[in-house]
Amino acid sequence: MSHRLKLISLNVRGLRNRNKRRAIFSYLKVQKAIIFCLQETYSSPEDEKVWSAEWGGNTLFSHGSSHSRGVCILLNPSNVTFRLQSVKQDLDGRFLIAKATMHDKSFFIVNIYAPTDYRDQDNFIRTLSEQLMSNTNTSNVIIAGDWNTTLNPIDKRGGQPWKATNYRNSLVNLMDELNLLDIDRQIHPTTKSFSYESKPLNLKSRIDFFMISRSISSCVKNVEIRASIAPDHKSVFLNIEVKNEFMRGPGLWKFNNTLLEDENYKDLIEFYYPQILTKYPEVVDKQLLWELIKMELRAKTIKYSKQKRSSLRNKEEALQNELRELDHKICNSDTFDQEILEKYEAAKQELKHIHEIRGREAMFRSKMKWFDLGEKPTKFFFNLEKRNYEKKLIREVELENGEIISDPVQVNKEIRNFYQNMYTSKINGNNSTSAYEHNQKIDGFTEGLNIPQLNVEEQESLEKDLILEELKDALASFAYKKSPGEDGFTKEFYQTFFDLIGKDLLNSYNDSFHKGSLSITQKRGSITLIPKGDVNLTPYLLT
């Protein structure tokens, strides 16, 4: 079974504006590609930490200036199949070369932004040719970017009449020497489709395109130019079929705190909660009732979230279709219809608004703030590990004998055995001598310690039932935006609906106190393994 490697190339014409950058990042993530090649980022070394944190995945940069050039390669934050091996970059923000592996297949991903000044173009082609020859095998090369030239007359409309420039001819020669193809034109030899538009010059052209090695052209399933939310460039999509990815489990459900800003959702819970209570009148066990309440709330929340996502996807799809239809009319019309142009811009702005909203929502889902000054690297990767479920997938483990296993069933078994052995008491409960010696050690450790004793009033206070105020105070003491326990509901959810659910939660805890045991889900925890400095993966229990 095969899997597709999806790449996107887009000239963003500057990412220094924070709102624009977030909107662009949101737009890209929705496309569900693995690799994103951006041109004209206007980045500097000082931006790397902040932009990487905002993106949430691996980022590679070749910096230009604060108002020109700059390219970057972004890896999908959820990616687990793509392995970066090495990077080569220039010092002028013109190109970036990454050698990477997906499963057992190696690729060379190249992202370029060609100069517009003819005096710089010859040197650019010469440098690019040298770098490709010395840093790639020239057989599995994928080059994305803005070439700032068209290869054929069909690739341009408006402006000065098309002619084959020296730079264009040098580029064609490079393609011949390295056996590269303009894959869009290879698949669509007669299709008129433009990636760039200059309204002041009344010009449309296809200057953004993928070049790939001829040897992998048969793996390409499709290449397409689509409308984007960038100022004057469209996105170019490339899909390549490769080996199937590693299978994984379903993970755990977690409440999305952005729903707490949705008045419709809050009204739904307020309306639905009394119905839950009337649904189980025969249940007298307070622990069981609370578990049933959470089950109903979780089911209702999941259903609402799916409907909301579906509605947003339908709206986005409708806008994308509208943009494609309008773009087709514009590209194939000899005259400029002002009404069509206005509709195109309106649809584009509406699509941009959707992704601006998603950009804000991503702030909450990522469980980290968008810092202008960034965060310390250790904290960033800690947050990244918690945030990205895909990054938690352990694809292989090395056994004590040096054997490396990758079978998912065996991997899970070995991880379980490892931590079970680590946390199993070495004291044999069936061995009275061993247990006696263990107790003697404990007595020796505590002997002589002045351990405070509770007075009668303090003992009676601790043995009383909990009250709502104590529950509310305990809830207020929890840190914000932390991972929830097994039930998936966050501190923010409990606080928002405390007046509604507090009494039943309190009854459950007091019932547990009298029984001397918590409910099943209250006793469970989710163990996650998180990198901690130079030591092995450290287990954390989320309850």
PDB file of N, CA and C in Angstrom, residues 284-321:
ATOM      1  N   VAL A 284     -28.281   5.781  41.687  1.00  0.00           N
ATOM      2  CA  VAL A 284     -28.096   6.382  43.015  1.00  0.00           C
ATOM      3  C   VAL A 284     -26.618   6.464  43.383  1.00  0.00           C
ATOM      4  N   ASP A 285     -25.798   5.679  42.721  1.00  0.00           N
ATOM      5  CA  ASP A 285     -24.357   5.711  42.968  1.00  0.00           C
ATOM      6  C   ASP A 285     -23.788   7.009  42.393  1.00  0.00           C
ATOM      7  N   LYS A 286     -23.291   7.882  43.264  1.00  0.00           N
ATOM      8  CA  LYS A 286     -22.831   9.212  42.840  1.00  0.00           C
ATOM      9  C   LYS A 286     -21.594   9.135  41.941  1.00  0.00           C
ATOM     10  N   GLN A 287     -20.732   8.157  42.197  1.00  0.00           N
ATOM     11  CA  GLN A 287     -19.564   7.989  41.330  1.00  0.00           C
ATOM     12  C   GLN A 287     -19.982   7.576  39.924  1.00  0.00           C
ATOM     13  N   LEU A 288     -20.881   6.613  39.849  1.00  0.00           N
ATOM     14  CA  LEU A 288     -21.357   6.145  38.548  1.00  0.00           C
ATOM     15  C   LEU A 288     -22.087   7.250  37.806  1.00  0.00           C
ATOM     16  N   LEU A 289     -22.903   8.023  38.531  1.00  0.00           N
ATOM     17  CA  LEU A 289     -23.641   9.113  37.894  1.00  0.00           C
ATOM     18  C   LEU A 289     -22.678  10.127  37.284  1.00  0.00           C
ATOM     19  N   TRP A 290     -21.609  10.456  38.008  1.00  0.00           N
ATOM     20  CA  TRP A 290     -20.647  11.429  37.480  1.00  0.00           C
ATOM     21  C   TRP A 290     -19.947  10.895  36.234  1.00  0.00           C
ATOM     22  N   GLU A 291     -19.632   9.611  36.219  1.00  0.00           N
ATOM     23  CA  GLU A 291     -19.010   9.022  35.030  1.00  0.00           C
ATOM     24  C   GLU A 291     -19.966   9.057  33.840  1.00  0.00           C
ATOM     25  N   LEU A 292     -21.250   8.820  34.084  1.00  0.00           N
ATOM     26  CA  LEU A 292     -22.249   8.883  33.013  1.00  0.00           C
ATOM     27  C   LEU A 292     -22.412  10.312  32.504  1.00  0.00           C
ATOM     28  N   ILE A 293     -22.364  11.280  33.431  1.00  0.00           N
ATOM     29  CA  ILE A 293     -22.465  12.695  33.040  1.00  0.00           C
ATOM     30  C   ILE A 293     -21.307  13.071  32.119  1.00  0.00           C
ATOM     31  N   LYS A 294     -20.092  12.688  32.501  1.00  0.00           N
ATOM     32  CA  LYS A 294     -18.932  13.004  31.664  1.00  0.00           C
ATOM     33  C   LYS A 294     -19.017  12.309  30.305  1.00  0.00           C
ATOM     34  N   MET A 295     -19.518  11.097  30.298  1.00  0.00           N
ATOM     35  CA  MET A 295     -19.676  10.375  29.035  1.00  0.00           C
ATOM     36  C   MET A 295     -20.615  11.126  28.101  1.00  0.00           C
ATOM     37  N   GLU A 296     -21.732  11.619  28.639  1.00  0.00           N
ATOM     38  CA  GLU A 296     -22.713  12.350  27.835  1.00  0.00           C
ATOM     39  C   GLU A 296     -22.144  13.687  27.357  1.00  0.00           C
ATOM     40  N   LEU A 297     -21.448  14.397  28.244  1.00  0.00           N
ATOM     41  CA  LEU A 297     -20.856  15.683  27.869  1.00  0.00           C
ATOM     42  C   LEU A 297     -19.793  15.503  26.793  1.00  0.00           C
ATOM     43  N   ARG A 298     -19.004  14.461  26.917  1.00  0.00           N
ATOM     44  CA  ARG A 298     -17.965  14.194  25.928  1.00  0.00           C
ATOM     45  C   ARG A 298     -18.589  13.878  24.565  1.00  0.00           C
ATOM     46  N   ALA A 299     -19.624  13.036  24.561  1.00  0.00           N
ATOM     47  CA  ALA A 299     -20.284  12.671  23.306  1.00  0.00           C
ATOM     48  C   ALA A 299     -20.911  13.889  22.640  1.00  0.00           C
ATOM     49  N   LYS A 300     -21.564  14.740  23.444  1.00  0.00           N
ATOM     50  CA  LYS A 300     -22.200  15.942  22.891  1.00  0.00           C
ATOM     51  C   LYS A 300     -21.149  16.915  22.357  1.00  0.00           C
ATOM     52  N   THR A 301     -20.029  17.039  23.061  1.00  0.00           N
ATOM     53  CA  THR A 301     -18.948  17.937  22.631  1.00  0.00           C
ATOM     54  C   THR A 301     -18.324  17.458  21.325  1.00  0.00           C
ATOM     55  N   ILE A 302     -18.069  16.167  21.226  1.00  0.00           N
ATOM     56  CA  ILE A 302     -17.478  15.608  20.004  1.00  0.00           C
ATOM     57  C   ILE A 302     -18.411  15.819  18.820  1.00  0.00           C
ATOM     58  N   LYS A 303     -19.688  15.582  19.022  1.00  0.00           N
ATOM     59  CA  LYS A 303     -20.666  15.756  17.938  1.00  0.00           C
ATOM     60  C   LYS A 303     -20.719  17.210  17.488  1.00  0.00           C
ATOM     61  N   TYR A 304     -20.741  18.137  18.458  1.00  0.00           N
ATOM     62  CA  TYR A 304     -20.795  19.561  18.119  1.00  0.00           C
ATOM     63  C   TYR A 304     -19.535  19.985  17.370  1.00  0.00           C
ATOM     64  N   SER A 305     -18.380  19.516  17.831  1.00  0.00           N
ATOM     65  CA  SER A 305     -17.113  19.887  17.194  1.00  0.00           C
ATOM     66  C   SER A 305     -17.051  19.376  15.764  1.00  0.00           C
ATOM     67  N   LYS A 306     -17.511  18.163  15.541  1.00  0.00           N
ATOM     68  CA  LYS A 306     -17.509  17.605  14.185  1.00  0.00           C
ATOM     69  C   LYS A 306     -18.406  18.411  13.262  1.00  0.00           C
ATOM     70  N   GLN A 307     -19.586  18.785  13.767  1.00  0.00           N
ATOM     71  CA  GLN A 307     -20.508  19.577  12.951  1.00  0.00           C
ATOM     72  C   GLN A 307     -19.916  20.945  12.636  1.00  0.00           C
ATOM     73  N   LYS A 308     -19.245  21.536  13.614  1.00  0.00           N
ATOM     74  CA  LYS A 308     -18.636  22.847  13.411  1.00  0.00           C
ATOM     75  C   LYS A 308     -17.504  22.766  12.392  1.00  0.00           C
ATOM     76  N   ARG A 309     -16.651  21.743  12.516  1.00  0.00           N
ATOM     77  CA  ARG A 309     -15.559  21.567  11.557  1.00  0.00           C
ATOM     78  C   ARG A 309     -16.090  21.294  10.162  1.00  0.00           C
ATOM     79  N   SER A 310     -17.135  20.478  10.092  1.00  0.00           N
ATOM     80  CA  SER A 310     -17.722  20.157   8.791  1.00  0.00           C
ATOM     81  C   SER A 310     -18.280  21.402   8.120  1.00  0.00           C
ATOM     82  N   SER A 311     -18.947  22.246   8.907  1.00  0.00           N
ATOM     83  CA  SER A 311     -19.508  23.482   8.360  1.00  0.00           C
ATOM     84  C   SER A 311     -18.407  24.401   7.845  1.00  0.00           C
ATOM     85  N   LEU A 312     -17.314  24.488   8.613  1.00  0.00           N
ATOM     86  CA  LEU A 312     -16.202  25.343   8.197  1.00  0.00           C
ATOM     87  C   LEU A 312     -15.521  24.787   6.951  1.00  0.00           C
ATOM     88  N   ARG A 313     -15.359  23.468   6.900  1.00  0.00           N
ATOM     89  CA  ARG A 313     -14.758  22.851   5.714  1.00  0.00           C
ATOM     90  C   ARG A 313     -15.615  23.069   4.479  1.00  0.00           C
ATOM     91  N   ASN A 314     -16.935  22.934   4.648  1.00  0.00           N
ATOM     92  CA  ASN A 314     -17.836  23.142   3.511  1.00  0.00           C
ATOM     93  C   ASN A 314     -17.746  24.577   3.002  1.00  0.00           C
ATOM     94  N   LYS A 315     -17.671  25.520   3.938  1.00  0.00           N
ATOM     95  CA  LYS A 315     -17.551  26.922   3.558  1.00  0.00           C
ATOM     96  C   LYS A 315     -16.234  27.164   2.831  1.00  0.00           C
ATOM     97  N   GLU A 316     -15.160  26.598   3.355  1.00  0.00           N
ATOM     98  CA  GLU A 316     -13.850  26.765   2.727  1.00  0.00           C
ATOM     99  C   GLU A 316     -13.823  26.127   1.338  1.00  0.00           C
ATOM    100  N   GLU A 317     -14.399  24.934   1.232  1.00  0.00           N
ATOM    101  CA  GLU A 317     -14.431  24.248  -0.060  1.00  0.00           C
ATOM    102  C   GLU A 317     -15.220  25.050  -1.087  1.00  0.00           C
ATOM    103  N   ALA A 318     -16.348  25.628  -0.631  1.00  0.00           N
ATOM    104  CA  ALA A 318     -17.157  26.437  -1.542  1.00  0.00           C
ATOM    105  C   ALA A 318     -16.374  27.650  -2.031  1.00  0.00           C
ATOM    106  N   LEU A 319     -15.614  28.261  -1.125  1.00  0.00           N
ATOM    107  CA  LEU A 319     -14.809  29.420  -1.508  1.00  0.00           C
ATOM    108  C   LEU A 319     -13.691  29.015  -2.467  1.00  0.00           C
ATOM    109  N   GLN A 320     -13.054  27.872  -2.207  1.00  0.00           N
ATOM    110  CA  GLN A 320     -11.994  27.403  -3.101  1.00  0.00           C
ATOM    111  C   GLN A 320     -12.547  27.119  -4.498  1.00  0.00           C
ATOM    112  N   ASN A 321     -13.720  26.501  -4.554  1.00  0.00           N
ATOM    113  CA  ASN A 321     -14.346  26.227  -5.856  1.00  0.00           C
ATOM    114  C   ASN A 321     -14.695  27.520  -6.581  1.00  0.00           C
TER     115      ASN A 321
END
